[in-house]
Tab-separated table of N, CA and C in Angstrom:
chain	number	residue	atom	x	y	z
Z	1	MET	N	-57.791	53.709	-71.219
Z	1	MET	CA	-56.386	54.007	-70.984
Z	1	MET	C	-55.670	52.698	-70.657
Z	2	ASN	N	-54.528	52.467	-71.261
Z	2	ASN	CA	-53.810	51.228	-71.007
Z	2	ASN	C	-52.984	51.301	-69.732
Z	3	ARG	N	-52.470	50.155	-69.298
Z	3	ARG	CA	-51.753	50.090	-68.029
Z	3	ARG	C	-50.417	50.818	-68.067
Z	4	GLN	N	-49.883	51.090	-69.228
Z	4	GLN	CA	-48.607	51.786	-69.334
Z	4	GLN	C	-48.788	53.303	-69.415
Z	5	ALA	N	-50.025	53.757	-69.385
Z	5	ALA	CA	-50.291	55.188	-69.545
Z	5	ALA	C	-49.615	56.027	-68.471
Z	6	GLY	N	-49.469	55.505	-67.271
Z	6	GLY	CA	-48.831	56.252	-66.196
Z	6	GLY	C	-47.444	56.718	-66.575
Z	7	ASN	N	-46.710	55.900	-67.283
Z	7	ASN	CA	-45.366	56.260	-67.701
Z	7	ASN	C	-45.384	57.385	-68.724
Z	8	GLU	N	-46.402	57.430	-69.568
Z	8	GLU	CA	-46.506	58.466	-70.585
Z	8	GLU	C	-46.742	59.843	-69.967
Z	9	TYR	N	-47.326	59.891	-68.813
Z	9	TYR	CA	-47.666	61.162	-68.182
Z	9	TYR	C	-46.677	61.570	-67.105
Z	10	GLY	N	-45.500	60.997	-67.098
Z	10	GLY	CA	-44.479	61.401	-66.152
Z	10	GLY	C	-44.674	60.840	-64.758
Z	11	ASN	N	-45.406	59.766	-64.631
Z	11	ASN	CA	-45.659	59.171	-63.323
Z	11	ASN	C	-44.624	58.119	-62.952
Z	12	THR	N	-43.588	57.990	-63.738
Z	12	THR	CA	-42.599	56.953	-63.489
Z	12	THR	C	-42.009	57.057	-62.098
Z	13	SER	N	-41.619	58.251	-61.676
Z	13	SER	CA	-41.028	58.402	-60.351
Z	13	SER	C	-42.065	58.164	-59.262
Z	14	LYS	N	-43.304	58.584	-59.494
Z	14	LYS	CA	-44.371	58.343	-58.526
Z	14	LYS	C	-44.643	56.846	-58.401
Z	15	LEU	N	-44.645	56.164	-59.534
Z	15	LEU	CA	-44.848	54.717	-59.510
Z	15	LEU	C	-43.757	54.034	-58.697
Z	16	GLU	N	-42.536	54.469	-58.879
Z	16	GLU	CA	-41.410	53.873	-58.149
Z	16	GLU	C	-41.529	54.153	-56.652
Z	17	GLU	N	-41.945	55.357	-56.297
Z	17	GLU	CA	-42.131	55.709	-54.881
Z	17	GLU	C	-43.187	54.819	-54.238
Z	18	VAL	N	-44.307	54.640	-54.929
Z	18	VAL	CA	-45.387	53.821	-54.393
Z	18	VAL	C	-44.950	52.360	-54.314
Z	19	LYS	N	-44.209	51.907	-55.313
Z	19	LYS	CA	-43.704	50.533	-55.319
Z	19	LYS	C	-42.802	50.276	-54.109
Z	20	GLN	N	-41.941	51.228	-53.796
Z	20	GLN	CA	-41.059	51.100	-52.639
Z	20	GLN	C	-41.872	51.121	-51.340
Z	21	ALA	N	-42.889	51.964	-51.281
Z	21	ALA	CA	-43.741	52.024	-50.094
Z	21	ALA	C	-44.489	50.708	-49.897
Z	22	MET	N	-44.906	50.083	-51.005
Z	22	MET	CA	-45.581	48.783	-50.915
Z	22	MET	C	-44.656	47.745	-50.299
Z	23	LYS	N	-43.389	47.775	-50.674
Z	23	LYS	CA	-42.419	46.811	-50.149
Z	23	LYS	C	-42.187	47.004	-48.655
Z	24	LYS	N	-42.301	48.256	-48.199
Z	24	LYS	CA	-42.039	48.564	-46.794
Z	24	LYS	C	-43.279	48.435	-45.903
Z	25	ALA	N	-44.453	48.367	-46.517
Z	25	ALA	CA	-45.701	48.321	-45.746
Z	25	ALA	C	-45.760	47.050	-44.904
Z	26	LYS	N	-46.010	47.231	-43.625
Z	26	LYS	CA	-46.110	46.089	-42.710
Z	26	LYS	C	-47.560	45.707	-42.458
Z	27	ASP	N	-48.437	46.648	-42.643
Z	27	ASP	CA	-49.858	46.433	-42.426
Z	27	ASP	C	-50.524	46.090	-43.761
Z	28	ARG	N	-51.330	45.048	-43.783
Z	28	ARG	CA	-51.974	44.617	-45.017
Z	28	ARG	C	-52.861	45.719	-45.603
Z	29	ARG	N	-53.571	46.408	-44.744
Z	29	ARG	CA	-54.458	47.465	-45.225
Z	29	ARG	C	-53.674	48.574	-45.923
Z	30	MET	N	-52.538	48.935	-45.349
Z	30	MET	CA	-51.712	49.976	-45.969
Z	30	MET	C	-51.150	49.479	-47.297
Z	31	PHE	N	-50.734	48.220	-47.353
Z	31	PHE	CA	-50.246	47.638	-48.594
Z	31	PHE	C	-51.319	47.739	-49.671
Z	32	GLU	N	-52.552	47.396	-49.317
Z	32	GLU	CA	-53.643	47.436	-50.286
Z	32	GLU	C	-53.921	48.860	-50.764
Z	33	ARG	N	-53.773	49.832	-49.892
Z	33	ARG	CA	-53.956	51.224	-50.303
Z	33	ARG	C	-52.878	51.630	-51.309
Z	34	TYR	N	-51.643	51.251	-51.012
Z	34	TYR	CA	-50.557	51.544	-51.956
Z	34	TYR	C	-50.779	50.807	-53.274
Z	35	GLN	N	-51.268	49.581	-53.183
Z	35	GLN	CA	-51.517	48.799	-54.388
Z	35	GLN	C	-52.577	49.490	-55.254
Z	36	ALA	N	-53.631	49.980	-54.637
Z	36	ALA	CA	-54.687	50.679	-55.370
Z	36	ALA	C	-54.125	51.938	-56.033
Z	37	LEU	N	-53.304	52.669	-55.305
Z	37	LEU	CA	-52.688	53.878	-55.851
Z	37	LEU	C	-51.763	53.526	-57.012
Z	38	TYR	N	-50.973	52.469	-56.851
Z	38	TYR	CA	-50.056	52.020	-57.899
Z	38	TYR	C	-50.825	51.688	-59.179
Z	39	LEU	N	-51.892	50.920	-59.029
Z	39	LEU	CA	-52.694	50.545	-60.195
Z	39	LEU	C	-53.335	51.774	-60.835
Z	40	HIS	N	-53.804	52.693	-60.007
Z	40	HIS	CA	-54.407	53.930	-60.519
Z	40	HIS	C	-53.394	54.747	-61.324
Z	41	LEU	N	-52.187	54.872	-60.793
Z	41	LEU	CA	-51.149	55.631	-61.498
Z	41	LEU	C	-50.758	54.966	-62.812
Z	42	GLN	N	-50.965	53.666	-62.900
Z	42	GLN	CA	-50.684	52.963	-64.148
Z	42	GLN	C	-51.800	53.152	-65.170
Z	43	GLY	N	-52.916	53.715	-64.724
Z	43	GLY	CA	-54.026	53.950	-65.636
Z	43	GLY	C	-55.112	52.898	-65.569
Z	44	THR	N	-55.057	52.050	-64.572
Z	44	THR	CA	-56.074	51.013	-64.408
Z	44	THR	C	-57.371	51.651	-63.922
Z	45	PRO	N	-58.500	51.362	-64.584
Z	45	PRO	CA	-59.770	51.952	-64.143
Z	45	PRO	C	-60.204	51.402	-62.784
Z	46	ALA	N	-60.941	52.207	-62.044
Z	46	ALA	CA	-61.406	51.824	-60.705
Z	46	ALA	C	-62.194	50.512	-60.735
Z	47	GLU	N	-62.940	50.296	-61.810
Z	47	GLU	CA	-63.738	49.070	-61.934
Z	47	GLU	C	-62.854	47.822	-61.992
Z	48	ALA	N	-61.632	47.978	-62.450
Z	48	ALA	CA	-60.696	46.851	-62.507
Z	48	ALA	C	-59.889	46.730	-61.223
Z	49	ILE	N	-59.715	47.826	-60.506
Z	49	ILE	CA	-58.948	47.800	-59.256
Z	49	ILE	C	-59.768	47.153	-58.144
Z	50	ALA	N	-61.054	47.456	-58.082
Z	50	ALA	CA	-61.909	46.955	-57.004
Z	50	ALA	C	-61.855	45.438	-56.837
Z	51	PRO	N	-61.976	44.646	-57.897
Z	51	PRO	CA	-61.917	43.191	-57.716
Z	51	PRO	C	-60.537	42.704	-57.229
Z	52	VAL	N	-59.498	43.394	-57.610
Z	52	VAL	CA	-58.149	43.015	-57.186
Z	52	VAL	C	-58.035	43.130	-55.659
Z	53	LEU	N	-58.659	44.168	-55.129
Z	53	LEU	CA	-58.598	44.412	-53.684
Z	53	LEU	C	-59.711	43.708	-52.924
Z	54	ASP	N	-60.589	43.063	-53.652
Z	54	ASP	CA	-61.707	42.314	-53.098
Z	54	ASP	C	-62.657	43.249	-52.396
Protein backbone atom coordinates (compact mmCIF):
# COMPACT_ATOMS: atom_id res chain seq x y z
CA MET A 1 0.00 0.00 0.00
CA ASN A 2 1.42 3.40 -0.90
CA ARG A 3 1.72 6.36 1.45
CA GLN A 4 -1.21 8.17 -0.19
CA ALA A 5 -3.58 5.26 0.40
CA GLY A 6 -5.01 6.90 3.52
CA ASN A 7 -6.55 9.61 1.39
CA GLU A 8 -8.20 7.05 -0.89
CA TYR A 9 -10.04 5.49 2.04
CA GLY A 10 -11.51 8.69 3.44
CA ASN A 11 -8.87 9.19 6.11
CA THR A 12 -8.16 12.76 5.05
CA SER A 13 -9.99 14.29 8.00
CA LYS A 14 -8.44 11.78 10.41
CA LEU A 15 -5.01 12.59 9.04
CA GLU A 16 -5.63 16.29 9.59
CA GLU A 17 -6.84 15.67 13.16
CA VAL A 18 -3.73 13.66 13.99
CA LYS A 19 -1.51 16.26 12.32
CA GLN A 20 -3.02 18.99 14.50
CA ALA A 21 -2.61 16.83 17.61
CA MET A 22 1.06 16.32 16.72
CA LYS A 23 1.54 20.09 16.58
CA LYS A 24 -0.05 20.50 20.01
CA ALA A 25 1.77 17.59 21.70
CA LYS A 26 4.10 18.83 24.42
CA ASP A 27 5.38 15.44 25.46
CA ARG A 28 7.81 13.70 23.09
CA ARG A 29 6.27 10.30 23.76
CA MET A 30 2.80 11.55 22.86
CA PHE A 31 4.18 13.18 19.71
CA GLU A 32 5.72 9.87 18.68
CA ARG A 33 2.43 8.06 19.25
CA TYR A 34 0.62 10.56 17.04
CA GLN A 35 3.40 10.25 14.48
CA ALA A 36 3.00 6.46 14.39
CA LEU A 37 -0.76 6.83 13.98
CA TYR A 38 -0.29 9.43 11.23
CA LEU A 39 2.06 7.16 9.30
CA HIS A 40 -0.29 4.21 9.78
CA LEU A 41 -3.26 6.18 8.44
CA GLN A 42 -1.16 7.05 5.41
CA GLY A 43 -0.70 3.35 4.74
CA THR A 44 2.87 3.00 5.92
CA PRO A 45 3.60 -0.59 7.01
CA ALA A 46 4.56 -1.19 10.65
CA GLU A 47 7.99 -2.43 9.52
CA ALA A 48 8.68 1.03 8.07
CA ILE A 49 7.23 2.94 11.03
CA ALA A 50 9.35 1.18 13.67
CA PRO A 51 12.73 2.53 12.46
CA VAL A 52 11.32 6.06 12.23
CA LEU A 53 10.40 5.91 15.91
CA ASP A 54 13.64 4.14 16.78
